[in-house]
Coordinates of C-alpha atoms in Angstrom, one line a residue:
M524 CA 14.2 16.8 -18.7
A525 CA 14.8 14.2 -16.2
T526 CA 12.2 11.5 -15.6
T527 CA 14.2 8.5 -14.7
C528 CA 12.4 6.6 -11.7
F529 CA 13.2 4.3 -9.0
L530 CA 15.0 1.2 -10.1
A531 CA 13.7 2.2 -13.7
R532 CA 14.1 -0.6 -16.5
P533 CA 12.4 -1.2 -19.8
S534 CA 9.1 -3.1 -19.2
R535 CA 8.7 -6.5 -20.6
F536 CA 4.9 -6.4 -20.3
A537 CA 2.6 -5.3 -23.2
R538 CA 0.3 -2.5 -23.0
T539 CA -3.5 -3.6 -22.4
T540 CA -6.5 -1.7 -23.3
S541 CA -9.8 -1.9 -21.6
P542 CA -13.3 0.2 -22.2
L543 CA -12.2 3.5 -20.3
D544 CA -12.0 7.2 -21.4
V545 CA -8.7 8.0 -22.7
V546 CA -6.9 11.1 -23.3
C547 CA -4.2 11.1 -25.9
I548 CA -1.6 13.3 -25.3
T549 CA 0.2 15.1 -28.4
K550 CA 2.6 17.7 -27.8
P551 CA 2.0 20.6 -27.4
S552 CA -1.7 20.1 -27.4
I553 CA -4.2 17.6 -25.8
A554 CA -6.7 15.8 -27.7
L555 CA -9.7 14.3 -25.7
K556 CA -11.4 11.1 -27.1
Q557 CA -13.4 8.2 -26.3
L558 CA -12.4 4.6 -26.9
S559 CA -14.5 1.8 -26.7
T560 CA -12.4 0.4 -24.7
K561 CA 2.7 -25.2 25.6
T562 CA 3.2 -23.3 27.6
S563 CA 5.8 -20.9 26.8
K564 CA 8.7 -23.4 27.5
G565 CA 10.9 -23.6 24.2
F566 CA 9.6 -20.5 22.7
R567 CA 11.1 -17.7 24.8
L568 CA 13.3 -15.9 22.2
R569 CA 14.2 -12.3 22.2
A570 CA 14.8 -9.8 19.1
V571 CA 18.6 -9.0 18.7
L572 CA 20.2 -6.0 17.7
S573 CA 22.2 -6.2 14.5
E574 CA 25.7 -5.8 15.3
K575 CA 26.9 -4.6 12.1
P576 CA 25.9 -1.3 10.0
Q577 CA 23.1 -1.8 7.6
V578 CA 24.1 -1.7 3.9
Q579 CA 21.9 0.1 2.0
S580 CA 21.6 0.8 -1.9
S581 CA 23.9 3.5 -3.4
T582 CA 21.4 4.6 -5.7
K583 CA 19.3 7.6 -4.8
F584 CA 15.6 7.7 -5.1
K585 CA 14.2 9.4 -8.4
H586 CA 10.6 10.3 -8.6
C587 CA 8.5 9.6 -11.7
F588 CA 6.9 13.0 -11.5
S589 CA 9.8 15.0 -12.1
K590 CA 10.4 19.0 -12.3
S591 CA 11.9 20.2 -15.8
D592 CA 14.1 23.0 -16.2
D593 CA 11.2 25.0 -17.4
G594 CA 9.6 24.9 -13.8
H595 CA 6.8 22.5 -15.0
L596 CA 5.8 19.2 -13.3
Y597 CA 5.8 16.3 -15.5
C598 CA 4.6 12.7 -15.2
E599 CA 6.5 10.3 -17.7
G600 CA 6.9 13.0 -20.0
L601 CA 3.5 14.6 -19.6
K602 CA 3.0 18.2 -18.4
V603 CA 0.8 17.9 -15.5
Q604 CA -0.7 21.4 -16.3
E605 CA -1.9 20.3 -19.4
L606 CA -3.9 17.5 -17.7
L607 CA -5.3 19.8 -15.0
D608 CA -6.4 22.1 -17.7
S609 CA -8.3 19.4 -19.8
F610 CA -10.0 17.4 -17.1
E611 CA -13.5 18.7 -16.0
Q612 CA -13.3 17.2 -12.5
R613 CA -11.1 18.3 -10.1
P614 CA -9.3 17.6 -8.0
F615 CA -8.1 14.0 -9.0
Y616 CA -5.4 11.3 -8.7
L617 CA -2.9 10.6 -11.4
Y618 CA -0.8 7.6 -11.4
S619 CA 2.0 6.6 -13.6
K620 CA 1.4 2.7 -14.9
P621 CA 5.1 2.1 -15.9
Q622 CA 6.4 3.2 -12.4
I623 CA 4.0 0.7 -11.1
T624 CA 5.5 -2.0 -13.3
R625 CA 9.1 -0.7 -12.3
N626 CA 8.5 -1.0 -8.7
C627 CA 6.9 -4.4 -8.9
E628 CA 9.9 -5.7 -11.2
A629 CA 12.3 -4.3 -8.3
Y630 CA 10.8 -6.9 -6.2
R631 CA 10.9 -9.5 -8.6
E632 CA 14.5 -8.9 -9.2
A633 CA 15.5 -9.1 -5.7
L634 CA 13.6 -12.4 -5.0
Q635 CA 15.5 -14.0 -7.9
G636 CA 16.6 -17.3 -6.4
L637 CA 14.2 -17.8 -3.9
S638 CA 10.7 -19.7 -3.9
S639 CA 8.5 -16.5 -3.2
I640 CA 4.8 -14.8 -3.5
I641 CA 4.6 -11.2 -3.6
G642 CA 1.4 -10.6 -1.8
Y643 CA 0.0 -6.9 -2.8
A644 CA -1.8 -5.4 0.3
I645 CA -5.1 -4.5 -1.4
K646 CA -5.9 -2.1 1.7
A647 CA -3.2 0.4 0.2
N648 CA -4.8 0.7 -2.8
N649 CA -8.0 -0.9 -4.1
N650 CA -8.6 0.4 -7.5
L651 CA -9.6 -2.7 -10.0
K652 CA -7.5 -1.6 -12.6
I653 CA -4.2 -1.3 -10.7
L654 CA -5.1 -4.5 -9.1
E655 CA -5.6 -6.2 -12.6
H656 CA -2.0 -4.7 -13.7
L657 CA -0.5 -6.1 -10.6
R658 CA -2.1 -9.5 -11.2
R659 CA -0.7 -9.8 -14.8
L660 CA 2.6 -8.6 -13.4
G661 CA 2.6 -12.0 -11.2
C662 CA 1.5 -10.7 -7.7
G663 CA -0.7 -12.3 -5.3
A664 CA -2.8 -10.5 -2.8
V665 CA -3.0 -9.7 0.8
L666 CA -6.7 -9.3 1.9
V667 CA -7.9 -7.9 5.3
S668 CA -11.6 -8.2 4.6
G669 CA -14.4 -10.6 2.7
N670 CA -14.8 -7.4 0.2
E671 CA -11.2 -7.5 -0.6
L672 CA -11.2 -11.1 -1.1
K673 CA -14.0 -10.7 -3.6
L674 CA -12.1 -8.0 -5.6
A675 CA -9.4 -10.0 -5.5
L676 CA -11.2 -12.6 -7.3
R677 CA -12.9 -10.2 -9.5
A678 CA -9.2 -9.0 -10.7
G679 CA -8.6 -12.6 -11.4
F680 CA -5.8 -13.3 -8.6
D681 CA -4.9 -17.0 -8.1
P682 CA -6.7 -17.6 -4.7
K683 CA -3.8 -20.1 -3.7
R684 CA -1.5 -16.8 -3.8
C685 CA -3.8 -14.9 -1.6
I686 CA -3.5 -14.4 2.1
F687 CA -6.4 -13.5 4.5
N688 CA -5.1 -11.2 7.1
G689 CA -6.9 -9.4 10.1
N690 CA -7.6 -9.8 13.8
G691 CA -11.5 -9.7 13.4
K692 CA -12.2 -11.8 10.3
L693 CA -16.0 -12.7 10.0
L694 CA -17.2 -16.3 9.6
E695 CA -19.1 -15.7 6.3
D696 CA -15.6 -14.2 5.1
L697 CA -13.6 -17.2 6.3
V698 CA -16.2 -19.4 4.6
L699 CA -15.3 -17.9 1.4
A700 CA -11.7 -18.0 1.7
A701 CA -12.0 -21.7 2.7
E702 CA -14.0 -22.4 -0.3
E703 CA -11.4 -20.5 -2.5
E704 CA -8.5 -22.4 -0.8
V705 CA -7.0 -19.0 0.2
F706 CA -4.3 -18.9 2.8
V707 CA -5.6 -17.6 6.3
N708 CA -3.5 -16.4 9.0
V709 CA -4.8 -17.4 12.5
D710 CA -4.7 -14.2 14.8
S711 CA -6.4 -15.4 18.2
E712 CA -8.2 -18.1 20.0
F713 CA -11.7 -17.0 18.5
D714 CA -10.1 -16.7 15.2
L715 CA -8.9 -20.1 15.1
E716 CA -12.3 -21.5 16.4
N717 CA -14.1 -19.3 13.4
I718 CA -11.7 -20.9 11.0
V719 CA -12.3 -24.5 12.2
T720 CA -16.0 -23.7 11.7
A721 CA -15.6 -22.4 8.3
S722 CA -13.5 -25.3 7.2
R723 CA -16.5 -27.4 8.0
I724 CA -19.1 -25.3 6.3
A725 CA -17.1 -25.0 3.0
G726 CA -16.2 -28.7 3.3
K727 CA -12.5 -27.9 2.8
K728 CA -9.4 -27.9 4.9
V729 CA -7.7 -24.5 5.2
N730 CA -4.2 -23.9 4.7
V731 CA -3.2 -21.6 7.9
L732 CA -0.4 -19.6 9.3
L733 CA 0.3 -18.6 12.7
R734 CA 0.5 -14.8 12.9
I735 CA 3.2 -14.4 16.0
N736 CA 3.5 -11.3 17.6
P737 CA 7.5 -11.0 17.8
D738 CA 7.6 -7.8 20.1
V739 CA 10.1 -6.1 17.6
D740 CA 9.9 -2.1 17.6
P741 CA 9.6 -1.1 14.2
Q742 CA 10.4 2.6 15.2
V743 CA 7.5 4.2 13.3
H744 CA 4.5 6.1 14.2
P745 CA 2.3 3.9 16.9
Y746 CA -0.9 3.9 14.6
V747 CA 1.2 2.0 12.1
A748 CA 3.1 -0.5 14.3
T749 CA 1.7 -3.8 14.5
G750 CA 4.5 -6.1 15.7
N751 CA 5.0 -4.9 19.1
K752 CA 3.7 -6.3 22.5
N753 CA 0.9 -3.6 22.9
S754 CA -0.5 -4.2 19.3
K755 CA -4.1 -5.9 18.7
F756 CA -2.5 -8.2 16.0
G757 CA -1.1 -11.7 16.4
I758 CA -0.5 -14.4 19.1
R759 CA 2.1 -13.9 21.9
N760 CA 5.0 -16.4 22.0
E761 CA 3.7 -17.6 25.5
K762 CA 0.6 -18.7 23.9
L763 CA 2.1 -20.4 20.8
Q764 CA 2.0 -24.1 22.2
W765 CA -1.6 -23.8 22.9
F766 CA -2.2 -23.0 19.2
L767 CA -0.1 -25.9 18.1
D768 CA -1.9 -28.3 20.1
A769 CA -5.4 -26.7 19.0
V770 CA -4.3 -27.2 15.2
K771 CA -3.0 -30.8 16.1
S772 CA -6.6 -31.6 17.5
H773 CA -8.3 -30.4 14.2
P774 CA -6.6 -32.5 11.5
N775 CA -9.6 -32.5 9.2
E776 CA -10.1 -29.1 9.0
L777 CA -6.7 -27.2 9.5
K778 CA -3.3 -27.8 7.9
L779 CA -0.4 -25.8 9.3
V780 CA 1.9 -24.5 6.6
G781 CA 3.7 -21.3 7.9
A782 CA 4.4 -18.8 10.4
H783 CA 3.4 -14.9 9.9
C784 CA 4.7 -11.8 11.5
H785 CA 4.2 -7.9 10.4
L786 CA 6.0 -5.3 12.1
G787 CA 4.5 -2.2 11.0
S788 CA 4.6 0.3 8.1
T789 CA 6.9 2.9 6.7
I790 CA 9.8 1.0 8.2
T791 CA 13.1 2.7 6.9
K792 CA 15.9 0.3 8.7
V793 CA 15.8 -3.2 7.0
D794 CA 17.8 -4.8 9.9
I795 CA 14.5 -4.9 11.8
F796 CA 13.3 -7.3 9.4
K797 CA 16.4 -9.5 9.9
D798 CA 15.7 -9.3 13.6
A799 CA 12.3 -10.4 13.3
A800 CA 13.2 -13.3 10.7
V801 CA 15.6 -14.8 13.0
L802 CA 12.9 -15.1 15.8
M803 CA 10.8 -16.5 13.1
V804 CA 12.9 -19.3 11.9
N805 CA 13.9 -20.3 15.4
Y806 CA 10.0 -20.6 15.9
I807 CA 9.7 -22.4 12.6
D808 CA 12.5 -24.9 14.0
E809 CA 10.6 -25.6 16.9
I810 CA 7.2 -25.9 15.3
R811 CA 8.8 -28.7 12.8
A812 CA 10.4 -30.4 15.7
Q813 CA 6.7 -31.3 16.6
G814 CA 6.0 -32.9 13.4
F815 CA 4.5 -30.0 11.5
E816 CA 5.4 -29.5 7.7
I817 CA 6.2 -25.9 7.6
D818 CA 7.0 -24.4 4.1
Y819 CA 6.3 -20.4 4.2
L820 CA 7.6 -17.9 6.1
N821 CA 5.5 -14.8 5.8
I822 CA 7.6 -11.3 7.1
G823 CA 4.8 -9.1 6.0
G824 CA 5.4 -5.6 4.4
G825 CA 5.7 -2.3 5.6
L826 CA 9.1 -0.9 3.6
G827 CA 9.0 3.1 3.9
I828 CA 9.4 5.8 0.9
D829 CA 10.8 9.1 0.7
Y830 CA 7.9 11.2 1.4
H831 CA 10.0 14.2 2.1
H832 CA 11.7 14.2 -1.2
S833 CA 15.1 15.0 0.6
G834 CA 17.1 12.8 -1.4
A835 CA 17.6 10.2 1.4
I836 CA 19.3 7.2 0.7
L837 CA 16.5 4.4 1.7
P838 CA 16.4 0.9 1.6
T839 CA 15.3 -0.9 -1.7
P840 CA 13.4 -4.3 -2.1
M841 CA 16.9 -5.7 -2.8
D842 CA 18.2 -4.2 0.6
L843 CA 15.1 -6.0 2.3
I844 CA 15.4 -9.4 0.7
N845 CA 18.8 -9.9 1.2
T846 CA 18.7 -9.3 4.9
V847 CA 16.6 -12.3 5.0
R848 CA 17.8 -14.4 2.2
K849 CA 20.2 -16.6 3.9
L850 CA 17.6 -17.6 6.8
V851 CA 15.2 -18.4 4.0
I852 CA 17.4 -20.6 2.1
S853 CA 18.7 -22.2 5.2
R854 CA 15.2 -23.5 6.1
N855 CA 14.2 -24.3 2.5
L856 CA 11.0 -21.9 3.0
T857 CA 9.0 -20.2 0.5
L858 CA 9.1 -16.5 1.4
I859 CA 5.6 -14.6 1.4
I860 CA 6.2 -10.7 1.4
E861 CA 3.4 -8.3 1.6
P862 CA 4.3 -5.0 0.2
G863 CA 1.8 -2.3 -0.3
R864 CA 3.0 1.2 0.0
S865 CA 6.6 0.6 -1.6
L866 CA 4.7 -1.0 -4.5
I867 CA 2.2 1.8 -5.3
A868 CA 2.7 5.1 -3.1
N869 CA 5.3 6.6 -5.2
T870 CA 3.5 6.0 -8.3
C871 CA 0.7 8.8 -7.9
C872 CA 0.0 12.4 -7.1
F873 CA -3.3 14.2 -5.9
V874 CA -3.7 17.1 -8.1
N875 CA -5.6 20.1 -6.8
H876 CA -6.7 23.5 -7.7
V877 CA -5.8 26.4 -5.8
T878 CA -9.1 28.2 -4.7
G879 CA -7.5 31.2 -2.9
V880 CA -4.8 32.5 -0.5
K881 CA -5.6 33.8 2.7
T882 CA -4.0 35.1 6.1
N883 CA -5.2 35.4 9.6
G884 CA -2.6 37.7 10.6
T885 CA -0.6 35.0 12.1
K886 CA -0.8 32.1 9.6
N887 CA -0.9 32.1 5.9
F888 CA -3.0 29.4 4.2
I889 CA -3.2 28.4 0.5
V890 CA -6.9 26.8 0.1
V891 CA -7.3 24.2 -2.6
D892 CA -10.2 22.2 -3.7
G893 CA -8.8 18.8 -2.2
S894 CA -9.1 18.0 1.6
M895 CA -9.1 15.5 4.4
A896 CA -11.9 13.9 2.7
E897 CA -9.9 12.4 -0.4
L898 CA -6.4 12.5 1.5
I899 CA -6.7 11.9 5.1
R900 CA -3.0 10.9 6.0
P901 CA -2.0 14.2 7.1
S902 CA -4.8 15.0 9.4
L903 CA -4.9 11.2 10.8
Y904 CA -1.3 10.7 11.3
G905 CA 0.3 14.0 11.0
A906 CA 2.0 12.6 7.9
Y907 CA 4.1 14.4 5.7
Q908 CA 3.5 14.3 1.7
H909 CA 5.7 16.5 -0.3
I910 CA 3.7 19.4 -1.9
E911 CA 4.7 21.6 -4.8
L912 CA 2.9 24.0 -7.7
I913 CA 2.8 22.3 -11.1
S914 CA 3.8 25.4 -12.9
P915 CA 6.2 28.2 -12.5
P916 CA 4.6 31.1 -10.2
P917 CA 4.7 34.5 -11.4
S918 CA 8.2 36.1 -11.4
D919 CA 7.2 38.3 -8.5
A920 CA 5.5 35.8 -6.3
E921 CA 6.7 36.4 -2.8
V922 CA 7.8 32.9 -1.0
S923 CA 6.2 32.5 2.3
V924 CA 5.4 29.9 4.8
F925 CA 1.8 28.4 4.2
D926 CA -0.4 25.7 5.8
V927 CA -2.1 23.9 2.5
V928 CA -5.7 23.3 3.7
G929 CA -8.8 22.3 2.2
P930 CA -12.5 23.3 2.3
V931 CA -13.8 21.0 4.9
C932 CA -15.5 22.2 8.1
E933 CA -12.7 21.1 10.3
S934 CA -9.5 22.5 11.5
A935 CA -7.8 19.2 11.2
D936 CA -8.5 19.7 7.2
F937 CA -5.1 20.0 5.9
L938 CA -2.7 18.6 3.6
G939 CA 0.6 20.1 4.7
K940 CA 1.5 22.6 7.3
D941 CA 4.4 25.1 7.3
R942 CA 5.4 24.6 3.7
E943 CA 7.6 27.1 2.3
L944 CA 5.9 27.8 -1.4
P945 CA 5.8 30.8 -3.5
T946 CA 2.4 32.6 -3.4
P947 CA 0.3 30.8 -5.9
P948 CA -2.2 32.6 -8.2
K949 CA -5.9 31.7 -7.9
G950 CA -6.7 28.7 -10.2
A951 CA -2.8 27.4 -9.8
G952 CA -2.3 23.6 -9.9
L953 CA -0.8 22.0 -6.7
V954 CA 0.0 18.4 -6.1
V955 CA 0.5 16.3 -3.2
H956 CA 3.1 13.4 -4.0
D957 CA 3.4 10.1 -3.1
A958 CA -0.6 9.5 -3.0
G959 CA -0.9 6.2 -4.1
A960 CA -1.0 4.6 -0.8
Y961 CA -3.6 5.0 1.8
C962 CA -5.0 8.1 0.3
M963 CA -7.7 7.2 -2.2
S964 CA -8.3 3.8 -0.4
M965 CA -9.2 5.7 2.8
A966 CA -11.1 8.5 1.2
S967 CA -14.6 9.6 2.4
T968 CA -17.6 11.6 1.2
Y969 CA -17.4 13.9 4.4
N970 CA -19.1 17.2 3.8
L971 CA -20.6 15.4 0.7
K972 CA -17.5 15.9 -1.1
M973 CA -17.7 12.8 -3.6
R974 CA -14.5 10.7 -4.3
P975 CA -12.5 12.1 -7.2
P976 CA -11.8 10.6 -10.5
E977 CA -8.4 8.5 -11.1
Y978 CA -6.2 8.3 -14.2
W979 CA -2.9 6.8 -15.0
V980 CA -0.3 7.5 -17.9
E981 CA -0.3 4.2 -20.0
D982 CA 3.1 2.7 -21.3
D983 CA 2.3 4.3 -24.9
G984 CA 2.1 7.9 -23.4
S985 CA -2.0 8.5 -23.5
V986 CA -3.9 8.8 -20.3
S987 CA -6.7 6.5 -19.2
K988 CA -9.4 7.1 -16.6
I989 CA -9.1 4.3 -14.3
R990 CA -12.0 5.4 -11.9
H991 CA -15.0 7.5 -12.3
A992 CA -15.8 10.7 -10.0
E993 CA -18.4 9.9 -7.9
T994 CA -21.3 12.1 -8.3
F995 CA -24.4 13.6 -6.0
E996 CA -26.7 11.2 -7.9
D997 CA -24.7 8.3 -6.8
N998 CA -25.1 9.2 -3.2
L999 CA -28.9 9.8 -3.7
R1000 CA -29.2 6.2 -4.9
F1001 CA -28.4 4.7 -1.5
F1002 CA -31.9 6.3 -0.5
E1003 CA -33.9 5.1 -3.4
G1004 CA -37.2 3.0 -2.4
L1005 CA -36.8 3.6 1.5

């Protein structure tokens, strides 16, 4: 049985325990137990196309959820069907904690020799136990709301390794960021004004980076493109001098320490990062020429993964960092990167239970208990995530083309369209792969579907609950005393 994972390597990190429900796996059965546990002059630069073909890793992607020769899906050696049979609440999210470690180690290895901060993008997945684990692995945090800042502090992140992004940051959240000495990205004129006000309220100077919109096309879905001229994020280079003058006029409130850009998400061509970095270091040269001490280059995140499980050879963290390494070293900069999806997406499956199979004469449907309420990416973006059965189908099961849909009262409620699958029996298990990023964090209670529980496989092979399922009673508590 092959369970080799992306850039797998032995973990150097000891397992920690916490007061959570633990499912101890003993083959072949499962035992369940509880543990207490200036204008534009001088700044008109253009992105250039890379002249050489990009070099990518020769190591093919391997997934931590693997099908064995027996036709069963395993996670780190555990049969997913046995977990489905053991858990009362369905659907659920299932993670591999060792894979999270391996993904983080891939970035740490790539960044060797550079001064750097791995700023995990909390918006990708905000599970507290996952955040605590990433903090122990040495990550900082990237925040886009005041509550994410509060959660990062709760998880123990060093605020001086945290970056507060966003195009509409609220004053009260900026005050907290100033008090905690978090890096803050300046996104607009009014954002700068609010940061100045927050500094005065907190009585602390704020370390800021200017978020520059480099107008580089990341060649991704328009909903996740953030660095082109039509994006709501960042400042245009034509306005850069205005911001530099504004920072100079507030020496007691602001200290400009870096420049930031973010191109988008699901990027699979790392030369796009190099094109942006070339622009950014030229901006930094111009800014330094005006007397600013710029120490940080933040190139954002956005590295894509193989959602199709097609065996595509995609860029690794090493490929990404190597495209910008010489530029960073040449300017003696600390590199900030903001991975989210590439750290967490491939560590998780969304595990469902087949309610039944139906046809309307022209379309075949597999109906499962999961839905767009728990996993909205396919409905929102038309995103593709690989789907498969977790156990061998009956020998006489006919292979057909199905839409995999949920019970929510919307035609938009689908997890996958036109998937060729064996016809599953009622009650069969079905998973949506690569569900660690932008799935549970975007889940809702639409149709009063309560958000599901989350589990992960520990380093020692046990399975811990890392988030309780929400209940109907939880929903009613919002109305108590009204």
